[in-house]
Amino acid sequence: MREIDQSFSVSFRYPVVFTRGSLDPTNLVLRDALLRAGTGPHRVLAIVDAGALAATPDLPDRLSAYAAAHPDVLEPIPAPHVLPGGETCKEDLSWLPEIHEQIAARGICRHSFVFAIGGGSVVDAAGYAAALAHRGVRLVRFPTTVLAQNDAGIGVKNAVNFQNRKNFVGTFVPPFAVVNDFDFLETLDPRDLRSGIAEAVKVALIKDEAFFDQLHTSREALGRFDPGPMEDMIVRCAELHLEHIRTSGDPFELGSARPLDFGHWAGHKLEELSGYDLRHGEAVAIGIALDSLYCAQTGLMSDVARERIFETLESIGFVLTHAALAALDIEAALDDFRVHLGGDLCICLLEGIGRGVDVGSIDLAEMQRCVDLLRSRG
Ligand SMILES: NC(=O)c1ccc[n+]([C@@H]2O[C@H](COP(=O)([O-])OP(=O)(O)OC[C@H]3O[C@@H](n4cnc5c(N)ncnc54)[C@H](O)[C@@H]3O)[C@@H](O)[C@H]2O)c1
Ligand SMILES: [Zn+2]
């Protein structure tokens, strides 16, 4: 036998910048980010969320004007490719060959850029397309929803759905840069403003009691989407997600533990069962409520803490029940989650606020009682 032990490591570094007016030619955030790739001019394929474009119809003009103002860094940017907004673009991939055709036709290479401008669904889908072309074209994300700015658009994953299974097909690829422009949030509908707050509650519950206290204190203001508390919530939530990716020792999720997926085993299944009528964050809020209830019912966490979690979520405006709960097959949903993670079942629960804990089994009868309790709130 002969064996060669191959071992190497690759390090990644990318800026996640919070700004306003990112495409104003005087704003240098994008310019500085691109200059990390050396002097240009760089070639860009822009992929834009139809919902964000409808809300900001001059987006293509702004991209062109930015490129025209910085010709040393950017080649002229042709009209963006528009993807349907929301989960539709992750469900129906008929657009994927068109993107790859454009990448080929326009001579986009591994040193060029894909700009993904949109909500979590579009940045997931566009990131997936970019990761496949030439085995990876540099990606700059411009997340345009709360959830994309504080979670989906800042990390190292992309995915699309397959046969109604959430995120079944995807890759782990860190972006080149993330430009979080708060101006985009001004055109969001209330459901999309609220949806992303669920991820902040999630990460606070598993990692940071002080952040949960902040969310609890500002719950009414968050329910009104007051810009100050919203921006503080987005930045801290993003910071905690990034810190986890950077320091957990498992950025590409090779192990079975997935603490950032607290509330998600049920959340993902409820999204599917609702035919994506539930937004991701709305489903996650119900998933958080369900798992918090289970923690309190099994004595892992106090009922006082559970009550505080429900009060926070409900004051923000989340509805902690949904008709899809009736169709939730707990055992099958947990098994789907286990298979998706790989390895043994590993579910993140709470010992208290700010204290996530991994468990390897769930009492199905008790969890069913918790589902029934949530259903009775409807
Ligand atoms: N890759 C990851 O790590 C990760 C993490 C969390 C969530 N996700 C994924 O993110 C997705 C959810 O993303 P989301 O909550 O951002 O919703 P979304 O992307 O589904 O967008 C919701 C709606 O908002 C519209 N929209 C987007 N920007 C807008 C703007 N500025 N103004 C007006 N309308 C706008 C969209 O067109 C869409 O109709 C899910 O598919 C989820 O699985 C991925
Ligand atoms: Zn999520």
Coordinates of C-alpha atoms and ligand atoms in Angstrom, one line a residue:
M1 CA 0.0 0.0 0.0
R2 CA 1.1 3.5 -0.7
E3 CA -0.5 6.6 0.9
I4 CA 0.1 10.3 0.4
D5 CA -1.4 12.3 3.3
Q6 CA -2.8 15.4 1.7
S7 CA -3.5 18.3 4.0
F8 CA -3.8 22.0 3.5
S9 CA -6.0 24.9 4.7
V10 CA -7.5 27.8 2.9
S11 CA -8.4 31.0 4.7
F12 CA -11.2 33.4 3.8
R13 CA -11.7 37.0 4.5
Y14 CA -14.6 39.2 3.3
P15 CA -16.0 42.5 4.4
V16 CA -19.6 42.9 5.5
V17 CA -20.4 46.6 5.4
F18 CA -23.5 48.5 6.6
T19 CA -24.2 51.7 4.7
R20 CA -26.8 53.8 3.0
G21 CA -26.8 55.0 -0.6
S22 CA -24.4 52.3 -1.7
L23 CA -24.8 53.1 -5.4
D24 CA -24.4 56.8 -4.9
P25 CA -21.2 57.5 -6.9
T26 CA -19.7 59.3 -3.8
N27 CA -20.2 56.2 -1.6
L28 CA -16.8 54.4 -1.8
V29 CA -17.9 51.1 0.0
L30 CA -18.3 49.2 -3.2
R31 CA -15.3 50.7 -4.9
D32 CA -13.1 49.8 -1.9
A33 CA -14.5 46.3 -1.8
L34 CA -13.8 45.7 -5.5
L35 CA -10.3 47.1 -5.2
R36 CA -9.4 44.2 -3.0
A37 CA -9.4 42.3 -6.2
G38 CA -6.8 44.6 -7.7
T39 CA -7.2 47.5 -10.0
G40 CA -9.9 47.0 -12.7
P41 CA -11.8 47.7 -14.5
H42 CA -13.8 44.6 -13.4
R43 CA -16.6 43.0 -15.4
V44 CA -19.9 42.4 -13.7
L45 CA -23.1 40.4 -14.3
A46 CA -25.8 41.9 -12.1
I47 CA -28.7 39.6 -10.9
V48 CA -31.6 41.5 -9.4
D49 CA -34.7 40.4 -7.4
A50 CA -37.9 41.4 -9.3
G51 CA -39.5 42.6 -6.1
A52 CA -36.5 44.8 -5.2
L53 CA -36.5 46.1 -8.8
A54 CA -40.2 46.9 -8.8
A55 CA -39.7 48.9 -5.6
T56 CA -36.6 50.7 -6.9
P57 CA -37.0 50.8 -10.7
D58 CA -34.0 53.0 -11.3
L59 CA -31.6 50.4 -9.8
P60 CA -30.1 49.5 -13.3
D61 CA -29.5 53.2 -13.9
R62 CA -27.9 53.6 -10.5
L63 CA -25.6 50.6 -11.2
S64 CA -24.6 52.1 -14.6
A65 CA -24.0 55.5 -13.1
Y66 CA -21.8 54.0 -10.4
A67 CA -19.8 52.2 -13.0
A68 CA -19.6 55.3 -15.1
A69 CA -18.3 57.3 -12.1
H70 CA -15.6 54.7 -11.4
P71 CA -14.4 53.6 -14.8
D72 CA -11.0 52.5 -13.4
V73 CA -12.7 49.9 -11.2
L74 CA -15.8 48.9 -13.2
E75 CA -16.6 48.2 -16.8
P76 CA -20.0 49.5 -17.9
I77 CA -22.7 47.2 -16.3
P78 CA -25.3 46.0 -18.8
A79 CA -29.0 45.6 -17.9
P80 CA -29.3 43.2 -15.0
H81 CA -30.7 39.7 -15.2
V82 CA -34.0 39.8 -13.2
L83 CA -35.0 36.8 -11.1
P84 CA -38.5 36.3 -9.6
G85 CA -38.5 37.4 -6.0
G86 CA -39.2 35.1 -3.1
E87 CA -39.1 31.3 -2.8
T88 CA -40.2 30.9 -6.5
C89 CA -36.7 31.4 -7.8
K90 CA -35.4 28.6 -5.5
E91 CA -38.3 26.3 -6.6
D92 CA -38.2 26.7 -10.4
L93 CA -34.7 26.8 -11.8
S94 CA -35.6 27.5 -15.4
W95 CA -33.6 30.6 -15.2
L96 CA -30.3 28.8 -14.3
P97 CA -29.1 28.1 -17.9
E98 CA -29.9 31.7 -18.9
I99 CA -27.5 33.0 -16.3
H100 CA -24.8 30.6 -17.4
E101 CA -25.4 31.5 -21.0
Q102 CA -24.9 35.2 -20.0
I103 CA -21.8 34.4 -18.1
A104 CA -20.4 32.6 -21.2
A105 CA -21.6 35.2 -23.7
R106 CA -20.3 38.1 -21.7
G107 CA -16.9 36.6 -21.0
I108 CA -17.5 36.7 -17.2
C109 CA -14.5 34.8 -15.8
R110 CA -13.4 33.7 -12.3
H111 CA -11.9 37.2 -11.9
S112 CA -15.1 38.9 -12.8
F113 CA -18.0 39.5 -10.5
V114 CA -21.6 38.5 -10.0
F115 CA -23.6 41.1 -8.1
A116 CA -26.6 39.5 -6.4
I117 CA -29.1 42.1 -5.4
G118 CA -32.2 40.9 -3.5
G119 CA -33.8 39.1 -0.7
G120 CA -32.5 35.8 0.9
S121 CA -34.1 33.7 -1.9
V122 CA -32.5 35.6 -4.8
V123 CA -29.0 35.9 -3.1
D124 CA -29.2 32.1 -2.4
A125 CA -30.2 31.3 -6.0
A126 CA -27.8 33.8 -7.6
G127 CA -25.0 32.7 -5.3
Y128 CA -25.7 29.1 -6.4
A129 CA -25.5 30.0 -10.0
A130 CA -22.3 32.0 -9.5
A131 CA -20.7 29.1 -7.5
L132 CA -21.3 26.7 -10.4
A133 CA -20.0 28.8 -13.3
H134 CA -16.3 28.2 -13.8
R135 CA -16.4 26.4 -10.4
G136 CA -17.0 29.8 -8.8
V137 CA -17.2 33.4 -9.9
R138 CA -16.6 36.1 -7.3
L139 CA -19.9 37.1 -5.6
V140 CA -20.8 40.5 -4.2
R141 CA -24.1 40.3 -2.3
F142 CA -26.4 43.3 -1.9
P143 CA -29.0 41.9 0.5
T144 CA -32.3 43.9 0.3
T145 CA -34.4 42.4 3.1
V146 CA -34.0 42.4 6.8
L147 CA -33.5 38.6 6.9
A148 CA -30.9 38.7 4.0
Q149 CA -29.0 41.5 5.8
N150 CA -28.8 39.8 9.2
D151 CA -28.5 36.2 8.1
A152 CA -29.1 34.8 4.6
G153 CA -26.9 37.2 2.7
I154 CA -23.8 37.4 5.0
G155 CA -22.8 33.8 5.5
V156 CA -21.1 31.1 3.5
K157 CA -24.0 29.1 2.1
N158 CA -26.2 29.2 -0.9
A159 CA -29.0 26.8 -1.9
V160 CA -32.0 26.1 -4.1
N161 CA -34.9 23.7 -3.4
F162 CA -35.4 20.3 -5.0
Q163 CA -38.7 18.4 -5.2
N164 CA -40.2 20.6 -2.5
R165 CA -37.2 20.0 -0.1
K166 CA -35.8 23.2 1.2
N167 CA -32.1 23.9 0.4
F168 CA -31.5 20.4 -0.9
V169 CA -29.1 21.5 -3.6
G170 CA -26.4 24.1 -2.8
T171 CA -22.8 24.8 -2.0
F172 CA -20.6 26.4 0.7
V173 CA -18.8 29.4 -0.8
P174 CA -17.9 32.6 1.1
P175 CA -18.8 35.7 -0.8
F176 CA -16.2 38.3 -2.0
A177 CA -18.0 41.1 -0.1
V178 CA -21.4 42.0 1.3
V179 CA -22.9 45.5 1.0
N180 CA -25.8 45.9 3.4
D181 CA -27.6 49.0 2.3
F182 CA -30.3 50.0 4.8
D183 CA -32.0 52.2 2.2
F184 CA -33.3 49.0 0.5
L185 CA -35.4 48.2 3.6
E186 CA -37.6 51.2 3.2
T187 CA -39.7 49.6 0.4
L188 CA -40.2 46.3 2.1
D189 CA -43.7 45.1 3.0
P190 CA -44.3 44.7 6.7
R191 CA -44.2 40.9 6.5
D192 CA -40.7 41.0 5.1
L193 CA -39.6 43.7 7.6
R194 CA -40.8 41.5 10.5
S195 CA -39.6 38.1 9.1
G196 CA -35.9 38.8 9.6
I197 CA -36.4 39.8 13.2
A198 CA -37.1 36.1 13.9
E199 CA -33.4 35.2 13.1
A200 CA -32.3 37.9 15.6
V201 CA -34.5 36.4 18.3
K202 CA -33.1 32.9 17.4
V203 CA -29.4 33.8 17.6
A204 CA -30.0 35.9 20.8
L205 CA -31.7 32.9 22.4
I206 CA -28.9 30.5 21.7
K207 CA -25.9 32.8 22.2
D208 CA -26.5 36.2 23.9
E209 CA -28.8 36.9 26.8
A210 CA -27.9 40.7 26.7
F211 CA -29.0 40.8 23.0
F212 CA -32.2 39.1 23.9
D213 CA -32.8 41.6 26.7
Q214 CA -32.2 44.4 24.1
L215 CA -34.8 42.8 21.7
H216 CA -37.3 42.3 24.6
T217 CA -36.9 46.0 25.6
S218 CA -37.3 47.3 22.1
R219 CA -40.0 44.8 21.1
E220 CA -42.7 47.5 20.6
A221 CA -40.3 49.6 18.6
L222 CA -39.3 46.6 16.5
G223 CA -43.0 45.9 16.0
R224 CA -43.3 49.4 14.5
F225 CA -40.0 48.9 12.5
D226 CA -38.5 52.0 14.0
P227 CA -35.2 52.4 12.0
G228 CA -32.8 52.9 15.0
P229 CA -33.7 49.7 16.8
M230 CA -34.1 47.8 13.5
E231 CA -30.5 48.8 12.4
D232 CA -29.1 47.9 15.9
M233 CA -30.9 44.5 15.7
I234 CA -29.6 43.8 12.1
V235 CA -26.0 44.7 12.9
R236 CA -25.8 42.6 16.2
C237 CA -27.6 39.7 14.6
A238 CA -25.2 39.7 11.6
E239 CA -22.2 40.0 14.0
L240 CA -23.3 37.0 16.0
H241 CA -23.8 34.9 12.9
L242 CA -20.4 35.9 11.5
E243 CA -18.7 35.3 14.8
H244 CA -20.2 31.8 14.9
I245 CA -19.0 31.0 11.3
R246 CA -15.6 32.4 12.2
T247 CA -15.0 30.8 15.6
S248 CA -17.2 27.6 15.8
G249 CA -14.4 25.6 14.2
D250 CA -16.9 24.2 11.6
P251 CA -17.7 27.0 9.1
F252 CA -18.7 24.5 6.4
E253 CA -20.9 22.4 8.7
L254 CA -19.0 19.1 8.5
G255 CA -20.2 18.0 11.9
S256 CA -23.7 17.3 13.0
A257 CA -24.3 20.3 15.3
R258 CA -26.1 23.2 13.7
P259 CA -26.9 25.7 16.6
L260 CA -27.8 28.4 14.1
D261 CA -30.7 26.2 13.0
F262 CA -32.5 26.5 16.4
G263 CA -36.2 26.5 15.6
H264 CA -35.5 25.4 12.0
W265 CA -36.3 21.7 11.9
A266 CA -40.0 22.6 12.3
G267 CA -39.6 26.0 10.6
H268 CA -38.4 24.5 7.3
K269 CA -41.1 21.9 7.3
L270 CA -43.8 24.4 8.0
E271 CA -42.6 26.5 5.1
E272 CA -42.9 23.5 2.8
L273 CA -46.3 22.4 4.2
S274 CA -47.7 26.0 3.8
G275 CA -46.7 25.9 0.1
Y276 CA -44.3 28.8 1.0
D277 CA -47.3 30.9 2.1
L278 CA -45.3 31.3 5.4
R279 CA -42.2 33.5 5.0
H280 CA -39.0 31.9 6.2
G281 CA -38.8 34.1 9.3
E282 CA -42.5 33.7 10.1
A283 CA -42.0 29.9 10.0
V284 CA -38.9 30.2 12.1
A285 CA -40.8 32.2 14.7
I286 CA -43.3 29.4 15.1
G287 CA -40.4 26.9 15.2
I288 CA -38.8 28.9 18.0
A289 CA -42.1 29.0 19.9
L290 CA -42.5 25.2 19.5
D291 CA -39.0 24.4 20.7
S292 CA -39.2 26.9 23.5
L293 CA -42.5 25.3 24.6
Y294 CA -40.9 21.8 24.5
C295 CA -37.9 23.1 26.6
A296 CA -40.3 24.4 29.2
Q297 CA -42.6 21.3 29.2
T298 CA -39.6 19.0 29.6
G299 CA -38.0 21.1 32.4
L300 CA -34.9 22.0 30.4
M301 CA -35.8 25.7 30.6
S302 CA -38.1 27.6 33.0
D303 CA -41.7 28.6 32.0
V304 CA -40.9 32.2 32.9
A305 CA -38.2 32.2 30.2
R306 CA -40.7 30.6 27.7
E307 CA -43.3 33.2 28.5
R308 CA -40.7 36.0 27.9
I309 CA -39.8 34.5 24.5
F310 CA -43.5 34.3 23.5
E311 CA -44.1 37.9 24.7
T312 CA -41.2 39.2 22.7
L313 CA -42.2 37.4 19.5
E314 CA -45.9 38.3 19.8
S315 CA -45.1 42.0 20.6
I316 CA -43.0 42.1 17.5
G317 CA -46.1 40.9 15.6
F318 CA -45.4 37.2 15.0
V319 CA -48.3 34.9 15.0
L320 CA -47.2 31.7 16.8
T321 CA -49.6 29.3 15.2
H322 CA -50.5 28.2 11.7
A323 CA -52.8 25.8 10.0
A324 CA -49.8 23.9 8.6
L325 CA -49.1 22.7 12.2
A326 CA -51.9 20.2 11.7
A327 CA -50.0 18.4 9.0
L328 CA -46.6 18.4 10.8
D329 CA -45.3 14.9 11.0
I330 CA -42.7 15.4 13.8
E331 CA -40.8 12.1 13.3
A332 CA -40.5 12.6 9.5
A333 CA -39.5 16.3 9.9
L334 CA -36.8 15.4 12.4
D335 CA -35.5 12.7 10.2
D336 CA -35.4 15.0 7.1
F337 CA -33.5 17.5 9.3
R338 CA -31.1 14.7 10.4
V339 CA -30.4 13.6 6.8
H340 CA -29.9 17.2 5.7
L341 CA -27.3 17.8 8.4
G342 CA -25.7 14.3 8.0
G343 CA -24.8 12.0 10.8
D344 CA -26.8 11.7 14.0
L345 CA -29.8 13.7 15.0
C346 CA -28.6 16.9 16.7
I347 CA -31.2 19.5 17.7
C348 CA -30.3 22.8 19.3
L349 CA -32.6 23.5 22.3
L350 CA -32.5 26.0 25.2
E351 CA -31.3 25.6 28.8
G352 CA -32.2 29.2 29.3
I353 CA -32.2 32.5 27.5
G354 CA -28.9 32.9 25.7
R355 CA -27.9 29.2 26.4
G356 CA -28.3 26.9 23.5
V357 CA -27.7 23.2 24.0
D358 CA -27.5 20.3 21.6
V359 CA -29.6 17.2 22.2
G360 CA -29.6 13.9 20.3
S361 CA -33.2 12.8 20.8
I362 CA -36.7 14.3 21.0
D363 CA -39.6 12.9 23.0
L364 CA -42.1 12.6 20.1
A365 CA -45.2 12.4 22.3
E366 CA -44.2 15.5 24.3
M367 CA -43.4 17.4 21.1
Q368 CA -46.8 16.4 19.7
R369 CA -48.4 17.9 22.9
C370 CA -46.5 21.1 22.2
V371 CA -47.7 21.2 18.6
D372 CA -51.3 20.7 19.9
L373 CA -50.8 23.5 22.4
L374 CA -49.6 25.9 19.7
R375 CA -52.5 24.9 17.5
S376 CA -54.9 25.7 20.2
R377 CA -53.7 29.3 20.2
G378 CA -55.2 29.7 16.7
Ligands
LIG1 N1 -28.0 30.9 2.8 C1 -28.3 31.0 4.1 O1 -27.4 30.9 5.0 C2 -29.7 31.4 4.5 C3 -30.0 31.7 5.8 C4 -31.3 32.1 6.2 C5 -32.3 32.1 5.2 N2 -32.0 31.7 3.9 C6 -33.0 31.7 2.9 O2 -33.5 33.0 2.7 C7 -34.8 32.9 2.1 C8 -35.7 34.0 2.7 O3 -35.2 35.3 2.4 P1 -36.0 36.6 2.7 O4 -36.7 36.5 4.0 O5 -35.1 37.7 2.5 O6 -37.2 36.6 1.7 P2 -37.3 36.5 0.1 O7 -35.9 36.6 -0.5 O8 -38.1 35.3 -0.1 O9 -38.0 37.9 -0.3 C9 -39.3 38.2 0.2 C10 -40.0 39.2 -0.8 O10 -39.4 40.5 -0.7 C11 -39.2 41.0 -2.0 N3 -38.2 42.0 -1.9 C12 -36.8 41.8 -1.7 N4 -36.2 43.0 -1.5 C13 -37.1 43.9 -1.6 C14 -37.1 45.3 -1.4 N5 -36.0 46.0 -1.1 N6 -38.3 46.0 -1.5 C15 -39.4 45.4 -1.7 N7 -39.5 44.1 -1.9 C16 -38.4 43.3 -1.8 C17 -38.9 39.8 -2.8 O11 -39.2 40.0 -4.2 C18 -39.9 38.8 -2.3 O12 -41.2 38.9 -2.8 C19 -35.3 31.5 2.3 O13 -35.3 30.8 1.1 C20 -34.3 30.9 3.3 O14 -34.1 29.6 3.1 C21 -30.7 31.4 3.5
ZN2 ZN -33.2 30.8 9.0

